Short mmCIF file of C-alpha atoms in Angstrom, two decimals:
data_model
loop_
_atom_site.label_atom_id
_atom_site.label_comp_id
_atom_site.label_asym_id
_atom_site.label_seq_id
_atom_site.Cartn_x
_atom_site.Cartn_y
_atom_site.Cartn_z
CA MET A 1 9.38 64.98 -59.11
CA GLY A 2 11.82 62.20 -58.33
CA ILE A 3 14.44 62.12 -55.59
CA PRO A 4 18.04 62.95 -56.53
CA VAL A 5 20.40 60.02 -56.16
CA PRO A 6 23.34 60.55 -53.75
CA VAL A 7 26.46 60.83 -55.91
CA ALA A 8 29.52 58.98 -54.62
CA ALA A 9 33.04 59.92 -55.69
CA SER A 10 33.24 56.66 -57.61
CA MET A 11 30.30 55.70 -59.79
CA ARG A 12 29.18 52.34 -61.14
CA ILE A 13 28.73 52.64 -64.89
CA ALA A 14 27.37 49.99 -67.26
CA ILE A 15 27.77 50.07 -71.04
CA TYR A 16 26.27 47.73 -73.62
CA CYS A 17 28.41 46.60 -76.54
CA ASP A 18 28.05 43.52 -78.75
CA VAL A 19 30.91 41.34 -80.03
CA ASN A 20 29.98 41.37 -83.71
CA SER A 21 32.64 43.77 -84.96
CA ARG A 22 35.50 46.11 -84.17
CA GLY A 23 33.54 49.08 -85.47
CA GLY A 24 33.37 52.64 -84.20
CA VAL A 25 30.96 51.94 -81.33
CA TRP A 26 33.21 49.12 -80.10
CA THR A 27 36.26 51.42 -80.25
CA TYR A 28 34.33 54.15 -78.45
CA THR A 29 33.23 51.69 -75.76
CA CYS A 30 36.74 50.34 -75.15
CA ASP A 31 38.32 53.80 -75.01
CA LEU A 32 35.62 55.39 -72.86
CA ALA A 33 35.58 52.45 -70.44
CA ALA A 34 39.36 52.59 -70.06
CA GLU A 35 39.28 56.34 -69.43
CA LEU A 36 36.50 56.06 -66.84
CA ARG A 37 38.35 53.25 -65.07
CA GLY A 38 41.38 55.51 -64.95
CA LEU A 39 39.20 58.03 -63.15
CA GLU A 40 38.46 55.30 -60.56
CA HIS A 41 34.92 54.52 -61.63
CA GLU A 42 33.68 50.93 -61.80
CA VAL A 43 32.81 50.09 -65.40
CA ALA A 44 30.86 46.96 -66.34
CA ILE A 45 30.38 46.13 -70.01
CA VAL A 46 27.39 43.97 -70.88
CA SER A 47 27.99 41.89 -73.99
CA HIS A 48 27.45 38.38 -75.31
CA GLU A 49 29.13 34.99 -75.16
CA PRO A 50 31.57 34.74 -78.08
CA GLN A 51 30.64 32.26 -80.79
CA ASP A 52 33.99 32.05 -82.61
CA ALA A 53 37.65 33.05 -82.33
CA PHE A 54 37.04 36.51 -83.76
CA GLN A 55 34.34 37.33 -81.22
CA GLU A 56 36.59 36.01 -78.46
CA GLN A 57 39.25 38.54 -79.52
CA VAL A 58 36.67 41.33 -79.58
CA LEU A 59 35.47 40.35 -76.10
CA ALA A 60 39.05 40.16 -74.80
CA ASN A 61 39.52 43.84 -75.66
CA LEU A 62 36.28 44.71 -73.85
CA ARG A 63 37.53 42.79 -70.80
CA SER A 64 40.88 44.59 -70.75
CA SER A 65 39.16 47.98 -70.95
CA SER A 66 36.59 47.45 -68.18
CA SER A 67 36.28 46.42 -64.56
CA ALA A 68 34.07 43.46 -65.51
CA VAL A 69 32.23 41.97 -68.48
CA VAL A 70 28.83 40.31 -68.14
CA GLU A 71 28.30 37.80 -70.95
CA LEU A 72 24.73 37.12 -72.07
CA PRO A 73 23.67 34.37 -74.48
CA PRO A 74 23.60 35.40 -78.15
CA GLU A 75 20.58 37.50 -79.03
CA GLY A 76 17.49 35.51 -79.93
CA GLU A 77 13.81 36.35 -79.71
CA LEU A 78 13.45 40.08 -79.11
CA GLY A 79 11.40 39.98 -75.91
CA GLN A 80 13.61 37.31 -74.36
CA SER A 81 16.74 39.30 -75.20
CA VAL A 82 15.30 42.41 -73.55
CA ASP A 83 14.36 40.42 -70.44
CA ARG A 84 17.85 38.91 -70.15
CA LEU A 85 19.60 42.24 -70.49
CA HIS A 86 17.23 43.92 -68.02
CA ALA A 87 17.85 41.15 -65.46
CA ALA A 88 21.62 41.46 -65.93
CA LEU A 89 21.46 45.21 -65.38
CA LEU A 90 19.39 44.79 -62.23
CA GLY A 91 22.16 42.49 -60.99
CA ILE A 92 24.85 45.06 -61.75
CA ARG A 93 22.85 47.90 -60.17
CA PRO A 94 24.59 50.67 -62.11
CA ASP A 95 24.30 54.33 -61.30
CA VAL A 96 24.45 55.12 -65.03
CA PHE A 97 23.80 52.98 -68.11
CA LEU A 98 24.80 53.73 -71.70
CA PRO A 99 22.78 51.55 -74.11
CA ASN A 100 24.83 52.72 -77.10
CA TYR A 101 22.73 52.23 -80.23
CA ARG A 102 20.68 49.01 -80.53
CA LEU A 103 16.99 48.44 -79.80
CA VAL A 104 17.45 45.68 -77.20
CA PRO A 105 19.60 47.76 -74.80
CA PHE A 106 17.35 50.80 -75.26
CA ALA A 107 14.28 48.70 -74.42
CA ALA A 108 16.01 47.23 -71.37
CA ALA A 109 17.16 50.73 -70.37
CA ALA A 110 13.59 52.06 -70.52
CA ARG A 111 12.55 49.43 -67.96
CA LEU A 112 15.66 50.06 -65.85
CA ALA A 113 15.02 53.81 -65.54
CA ALA A 114 12.32 53.20 -62.93
CA SER A 115 15.01 51.86 -60.55
CA GLY A 116 16.69 55.27 -60.38
CA CYS A 117 19.53 54.38 -62.72
CA ARG A 118 20.26 57.28 -65.05
CA ILE A 119 20.21 56.37 -68.73
CA VAL A 120 22.47 58.36 -71.04
CA GLY A 121 21.83 58.08 -74.76
CA VAL A 122 24.58 58.69 -77.30
CA ALA A 123 23.84 59.75 -80.89
CA HIS A 124 26.30 57.48 -82.69
CA SER A 125 24.99 58.19 -86.19
CA ASP A 126 23.82 61.15 -88.22
CA HIS A 127 20.99 59.07 -89.66
CA GLU A 128 17.27 59.39 -89.19
CA SER A 129 17.05 55.91 -87.61
CA SER A 130 19.38 57.05 -84.80
CA TYR A 131 17.43 60.26 -84.20
CA ARG A 132 14.15 58.33 -84.32
CA GLN A 133 15.32 55.88 -81.64
CA LEU A 134 16.55 58.63 -79.33
CA ARG A 135 13.31 60.53 -79.83
CA ARG A 136 11.18 57.48 -79.00
CA PHE A 137 13.10 56.66 -75.82
CA GLU A 138 13.78 60.23 -74.67
CA ARG A 139 11.34 59.90 -71.72
CA ALA A 140 13.77 57.42 -70.14
CA LEU A 141 16.95 59.32 -71.00
CA ALA A 142 18.36 61.60 -68.33
CA ARG A 143 20.85 63.08 -70.80
CA ILE A 144 21.67 62.73 -74.50
CA VAL A 145 25.22 63.08 -75.83
CA ALA A 146 26.05 64.38 -79.31
CA PRO A 147 29.65 63.80 -80.46
CA THR A 148 29.64 66.76 -82.87
CA ALA A 149 28.05 70.20 -83.05
CA VAL A 150 26.19 69.19 -86.22
CA ILE A 151 24.45 66.27 -84.49
CA ASP A 152 23.87 68.42 -81.40
CA ASP A 153 21.98 70.94 -83.52
CA ARG A 154 19.95 68.26 -85.32
CA LEU A 155 18.99 66.61 -82.03
CA ARG A 156 17.79 69.92 -80.61
CA ARG A 157 15.63 70.47 -83.67
CA ARG A 158 14.06 67.02 -83.34
CA ILE A 159 13.61 67.00 -79.54
CA PRO A 160 13.31 70.73 -78.72
CA HIS A 161 11.75 70.20 -75.31
CA ARG A 162 14.88 68.29 -74.20
CA ALA A 163 17.36 70.88 -75.49
CA ALA A 164 18.70 71.57 -71.99
CA ASP A 165 19.54 67.87 -71.58
CA ILE A 166 21.43 67.50 -74.87
CA VAL A 167 25.19 67.92 -74.44
CA CYS A 168 27.93 67.98 -77.07
CA ILE A 169 30.90 65.88 -75.93
CA PRO A 170 33.33 65.07 -78.75
CA HIS A 171 34.85 61.61 -78.66
CA GLY A 172 38.47 61.28 -77.69
CA VAL A 173 40.86 59.98 -80.34
CA ARG A 174 43.63 57.68 -79.19
CA GLU A 175 47.23 58.15 -80.26
CA LEU A 176 48.93 55.05 -81.64
CA ALA A 177 52.39 55.27 -80.12
CA GLY A 178 55.29 55.29 -82.54
CA VAL A 179 53.11 55.39 -85.68
CA ARG A 180 54.49 58.02 -88.06
CA PRO A 181 53.64 57.69 -91.77
CA SER A 182 55.90 59.38 -94.32
CA PHE A 183 55.77 59.97 -98.07
CA GLU A 184 58.66 60.88 -100.35
CA GLY A 185 56.96 60.24 -103.68
CA GLY A 186 56.26 57.13 -105.75
CA ARG A 187 53.56 54.63 -104.92
CA LEU A 188 50.77 56.11 -102.82
CA ASN A 189 49.22 53.74 -100.31
CA LEU A 190 45.54 54.37 -99.56
CA LEU A 191 43.88 53.04 -96.42
CA TYR A 192 40.38 52.51 -95.11
CA PHE A 193 39.66 50.70 -91.86
CA GLY A 194 36.31 50.31 -90.17
CA ARG A 195 32.95 48.68 -90.65
CA LEU A 196 32.44 47.06 -94.05
CA ASN A 197 28.85 47.70 -95.09
CA GLU A 198 27.11 49.37 -97.97
CA ASP A 199 24.25 51.24 -96.26
CA SER A 200 26.35 53.76 -94.37
CA LYS A 201 29.95 53.20 -95.50
CA GLN A 202 29.31 52.62 -99.23
CA VAL A 203 32.50 50.54 -99.29
CA SER A 204 31.97 49.43 -102.89
CA ARG A 205 32.88 53.00 -103.86
CA LEU A 206 36.37 52.36 -102.50
CA LEU A 207 36.86 49.80 -105.25
CA ASP A 208 35.30 52.18 -107.76
CA LEU A 209 38.03 54.62 -106.74
CA ALA A 210 40.74 51.98 -107.11
CA GLU A 211 39.47 51.04 -110.58
CA MET A 212 39.44 54.67 -111.70
CA LEU A 213 42.98 55.23 -110.45
CA VAL A 214 44.16 52.06 -112.21
CA ARG A 215 42.58 53.29 -115.44
CA ARG A 216 44.49 56.53 -114.99
CA GLN A 217 47.67 54.47 -114.60
CA ALA A 218 48.28 55.75 -111.07
CA ASP A 219 50.77 53.86 -108.92
CA ILE A 220 48.60 53.17 -105.89
CA ARG A 221 47.69 50.40 -103.49
CA LEU A 222 44.45 50.34 -101.52
CA THR A 223 44.23 48.48 -98.21
CA ILE A 224 40.78 47.86 -96.73
CA VAL A 225 40.72 46.57 -93.14
CA GLY A 226 37.53 45.61 -91.35
CA ASP A 227 34.62 43.27 -90.95
CA GLY A 228 30.96 43.40 -91.84
CA PRO A 229 28.37 42.16 -94.31
CA SER A 230 30.20 43.50 -97.38
CA ALA A 231 33.56 41.89 -96.61
CA SER A 232 33.17 38.85 -98.87
CA ASP A 233 31.84 40.86 -101.81
CA LEU A 234 34.75 43.28 -101.54
CA ALA A 235 37.27 40.44 -101.39
CA SER A 236 35.76 38.76 -104.46
CA ARG A 237 35.80 41.97 -106.46
CA ALA A 238 39.35 42.82 -105.34
CA ALA A 239 40.52 39.44 -106.64
CA ALA A 240 39.82 40.48 -110.25
CA PRO A 241 42.99 40.49 -112.39
CA HIS A 242 43.09 44.27 -112.84
CA LEU A 243 42.84 44.85 -109.05
CA SER A 244 44.52 41.88 -107.41
CA GLU A 245 47.93 43.58 -107.30
CA ARG A 246 46.48 46.95 -106.23
CA VAL A 247 43.84 46.12 -103.60
CA ARG A 248 43.84 43.94 -100.50
CA VAL A 249 40.90 43.32 -98.18
CA LEU A 250 41.95 42.25 -94.68
CA PRO A 251 40.06 41.32 -91.51
CA SER A 252 39.89 43.74 -88.60
CA VAL A 253 42.87 43.71 -86.26
CA GLY A 254 43.97 44.96 -82.88
CA ALA A 255 45.67 48.28 -82.22
CA GLU A 256 49.25 47.09 -82.73
CA LYS A 257 48.65 45.58 -86.17
CA LEU A 258 46.41 48.50 -87.13
CA GLY A 259 49.28 50.83 -86.30
CA HIS A 260 51.44 48.90 -88.76
CA TYR A 261 48.90 49.38 -91.55
CA ILE A 262 48.62 53.10 -90.78
CA ALA A 263 52.39 53.54 -90.71
CA GLU A 264 52.80 52.07 -94.20
CA SER A 265 49.93 54.15 -95.64
CA HIS A 266 49.81 57.72 -96.93
CA VAL A 267 46.15 58.76 -97.34
CA PHE A 268 42.93 57.73 -95.57
CA VAL A 269 39.98 57.38 -97.95
CA LEU A 270 36.33 57.48 -96.86
CA THR A 271 33.25 56.99 -99.04
CA SER A 272 30.51 57.03 -96.40
CA ALA A 273 26.96 58.23 -97.03
CA TYR A 274 26.65 59.38 -93.41
CA GLU A 275 28.65 59.24 -90.20
CA GLY A 276 28.25 59.93 -86.51
CA PHE A 277 31.85 60.94 -85.81
CA CYS A 278 33.99 58.38 -87.70
CA LEU A 279 36.61 57.40 -85.16
CA SER A 280 38.59 55.45 -87.76
CA LEU A 281 39.02 58.55 -89.93
CA ALA A 282 40.00 60.63 -86.90
CA GLU A 283 42.48 57.98 -85.72
CA GLY A 284 44.11 57.83 -89.13
CA MET A 285 44.41 61.61 -89.25
CA ARG A 286 45.70 61.73 -85.66
CA ALA A 287 48.57 59.51 -86.82
CA GLY A 288 49.31 61.81 -89.74
CA LEU A 289 47.29 60.54 -92.68
CA PRO A 290 45.71 63.28 -94.81
CA ALA A 291 42.17 62.27 -95.78
CA VAL A 292 40.15 62.32 -98.97
CA ALA A 293 36.44 61.78 -98.32
CA PHE A 294 32.94 62.26 -99.60
CA ALA A 295 30.97 64.99 -97.88
CA CYS A 296 28.55 63.08 -95.66
CA GLY A 297 26.30 65.46 -93.79
CA GLY A 298 28.79 67.89 -92.28
CA VAL A 299 29.88 65.68 -89.37
CA ILE A 300 33.45 64.85 -90.42
CA GLU A 301 34.04 68.45 -91.43
CA THR A 302 34.40 69.11 -87.71
CA TYR A 303 38.03 68.06 -88.14
CA LEU A 304 38.54 67.26 -91.85
CA LEU A 305 39.10 70.75 -93.21
CA ASP A 306 39.00 70.89 -96.99
CA GLY A 307 42.35 72.00 -98.40
CA ARG A 308 44.00 72.19 -95.00
CA ASN A 309 44.45 68.61 -93.79
CA GLY A 310 42.78 66.72 -96.63
CA TYR A 311 39.95 67.12 -99.08
CA VAL A 312 36.17 66.83 -98.94
CA CYS A 313 34.59 65.91 -102.27
CA PRO A 314 30.94 66.00 -103.38
CA GLN A 315 28.97 62.95 -102.24
CA GLY A 316 29.25 60.16 -104.80
CA ASP A 317 31.83 61.91 -107.01
CA VAL A 318 34.52 59.22 -107.35
CA SER A 319 36.28 61.20 -110.07
CA ALA A 320 36.78 64.07 -107.63
CA LEU A 321 38.26 61.67 -105.07
CA ALA A 322 40.66 60.37 -107.72
CA ASP A 323 41.69 63.89 -108.69
CA ARG A 324 42.59 64.73 -105.10
CA VAL A 325 44.49 61.48 -104.60
CA LEU A 326 46.58 62.22 -107.68
CA GLN A 327 47.13 65.79 -106.54
CA ILE A 328 48.58 64.56 -103.24
CA GLN A 329 50.67 61.90 -104.97
CA GLY A 330 52.20 64.51 -107.24
CA SER A 331 53.58 66.61 -104.38
CA PRO A 332 55.36 65.10 -101.36
CA GLU A 333 55.62 68.66 -100.01
CA LEU A 334 51.82 69.00 -100.11
CA TRP A 335 51.50 65.62 -98.40
CA ARG A 336 53.77 66.76 -95.56
CA GLU A 337 51.75 69.96 -95.07
CA LEU A 338 48.44 68.10 -95.02
CA SER A 339 49.85 65.39 -92.73
CA ALA A 340 51.13 67.84 -90.13
CA ALA A 341 47.82 69.72 -90.19
CA ALA A 342 45.84 66.47 -89.83
CA THR A 343 47.76 65.45 -86.72
CA GLY A 344 47.53 68.90 -85.19
CA GLU A 345 43.82 69.37 -85.81
CA VAL A 346 42.75 66.07 -84.30
CA ALA A 347 45.25 66.10 -81.41
CA ASP A 348 44.16 69.61 -80.40
CA LYS A 349 40.43 68.91 -80.51
CA PHE A 350 39.89 65.34 -79.33
CA SER A 351 41.36 64.08 -76.06
CA TRP A 352 39.99 61.14 -74.07
CA GLY A 353 41.20 62.90 -70.93
CA ALA A 354 38.90 65.83 -71.68
CA ALA A 355 36.06 63.56 -72.80
CA GLY A 356 36.33 61.36 -69.70
CA ALA A 357 36.17 64.39 -67.42
CA ARG A 358 33.12 65.75 -69.24
CA TYR A 359 31.32 62.39 -69.11
CA THR A 360 32.03 62.17 -65.39
CA GLY A 361 30.56 65.63 -64.88
CA LEU A 362 27.54 64.75 -67.02
CA PHE A 363 26.89 61.55 -65.04
CA ARG A 364 27.07 63.41 -61.73
CA GLU A 365 24.70 66.06 -63.04
CA ALA A 366 22.23 63.40 -64.20
CA LEU A 367 22.35 61.61 -60.85
CA ALA A 368 21.72 64.86 -59.00
CA ASP A 369 18.72 65.68 -61.20
CA ALA A 370 15.53 65.36 -59.14
CA ARG A 371 13.27 64.76 -62.14
CA SER A 372 11.75 61.34 -62.82
CA PHE A 373 12.72 59.65 -66.07
CA SER A 374 10.45 56.63 -65.71
CA TRP A 375 9.03 55.02 -68.84
CA PRO A 376 5.21 55.29 -69.26
CA ARG A 377 3.70 52.24 -67.55
CA LEU A 378 1.55 51.03 -70.46
CA ARG A 379 3.89 51.92 -73.31
CA PRO A 380 5.66 48.96 -74.95
CA THR A 381 9.44 49.19 -74.74
CA TRP A 382 9.73 47.07 -77.89
CA MET A 383 7.54 45.86 -80.73
CA PRO A 384 7.98 42.89 -83.06
CA PRO A 385 8.06 43.51 -86.81
CA GLY A 386 4.65 43.96 -88.39
CA ARG A 387 1.27 44.57 -86.78
CA SER A 388 0.86 43.33 -83.21
CA ALA A 389 -0.96 44.11 -79.98
CA ARG A 390 2.11 46.06 -78.89
CA SER A 391 2.15 48.17 -82.03
CA ILE A 392 -1.58 48.93 -81.62
CA VAL A 393 -1.03 50.08 -78.02
CA GLU A 394 1.92 52.19 -79.19
CA ARG A 395 -0.14 53.78 -81.94
CA VAL A 396 -3.20 54.48 -79.78
CA GLY A 397 -1.09 55.95 -76.98
CA THR A 398 0.69 58.20 -79.46
CA VAL A 399 -2.55 59.41 -81.08
CA VAL A 400 -4.23 60.27 -77.77
CA ARG A 401 -0.94 61.71 -76.44
CA PHE A 402 -0.53 59.40 -73.49
CA TRP A 403 3.17 59.56 -74.40
#
């Protein structure tokens, strides 16, 4: 058994977040850090030195949300990156550390756990890779947070012996002040904002939807806002003559400009294969945008209620998405009903005030826990790609049940 850590009224909390995008984890980090600061905790965000103007903007938002930002060099060789982050965390001496979702911070966290710092894992994605990482590092995790009941259940099934340490805390969803979309008929403006990638977000299907609606002679405009590996491909495809007047692909923006895009839109569209919570969808709905989305594992159905505040269509069925978009466009009265229900559902369920209080309680509980969460001494915290001495040790230790 370990020794419980004395819990002060104000805690020192560290959170890792990179500067590569304004995606959901970045939004979560900014909002959670700001809420915890408001509760008089000291919040340090560990990130990286910006390499261009965009990353500088991303880092500026992290700075404004936290008590301090520690900037590490850009990630390089895996072992060196883990060492740098571990050293930075030892300098911060946090009571609690949230590694978020990448391997480097999880590996650094596993080493940090021996110092008495409590590591709290967050299941940011309903994908096997996320569950696999949490399962591998669970020995070092004092608590594991699931943002939805669906992910909570799936975590408990995968790590049953840690069921008592898995806690469902829904994310808060910020309100964008003064943003009130309206629709009286005519052109329907569709919006997606978030990470632009194909693996999880399937963003090419957004343009499939636009092409189908154009073929059906629908009066629509699709705005895609974000950054990621698919951004250039989307922009090139959107420049085609039959789409250039109907689709625009724009870089990610701050909250004020994002509010402008939401205010001029009417429906949020989502074509993801899987999600963890989808803060962008929830933010759009909080502002009053009904949503039309692919079913993606049951996570978004926590707040996107089919037929009540939007529509959930079979995964991959672009024609069904188009049908629902046209249905909404044909009835401003239906749009108003769905819009009011979208705002009400999200506002009632997801408050950062409630989330911040629950995280604070969770952190205190973890710090008062007398159990040891130290990482096994001989187990590698990270392994390079391919076969290596580390991977052999990992495999042997697993087979003989050393860990």
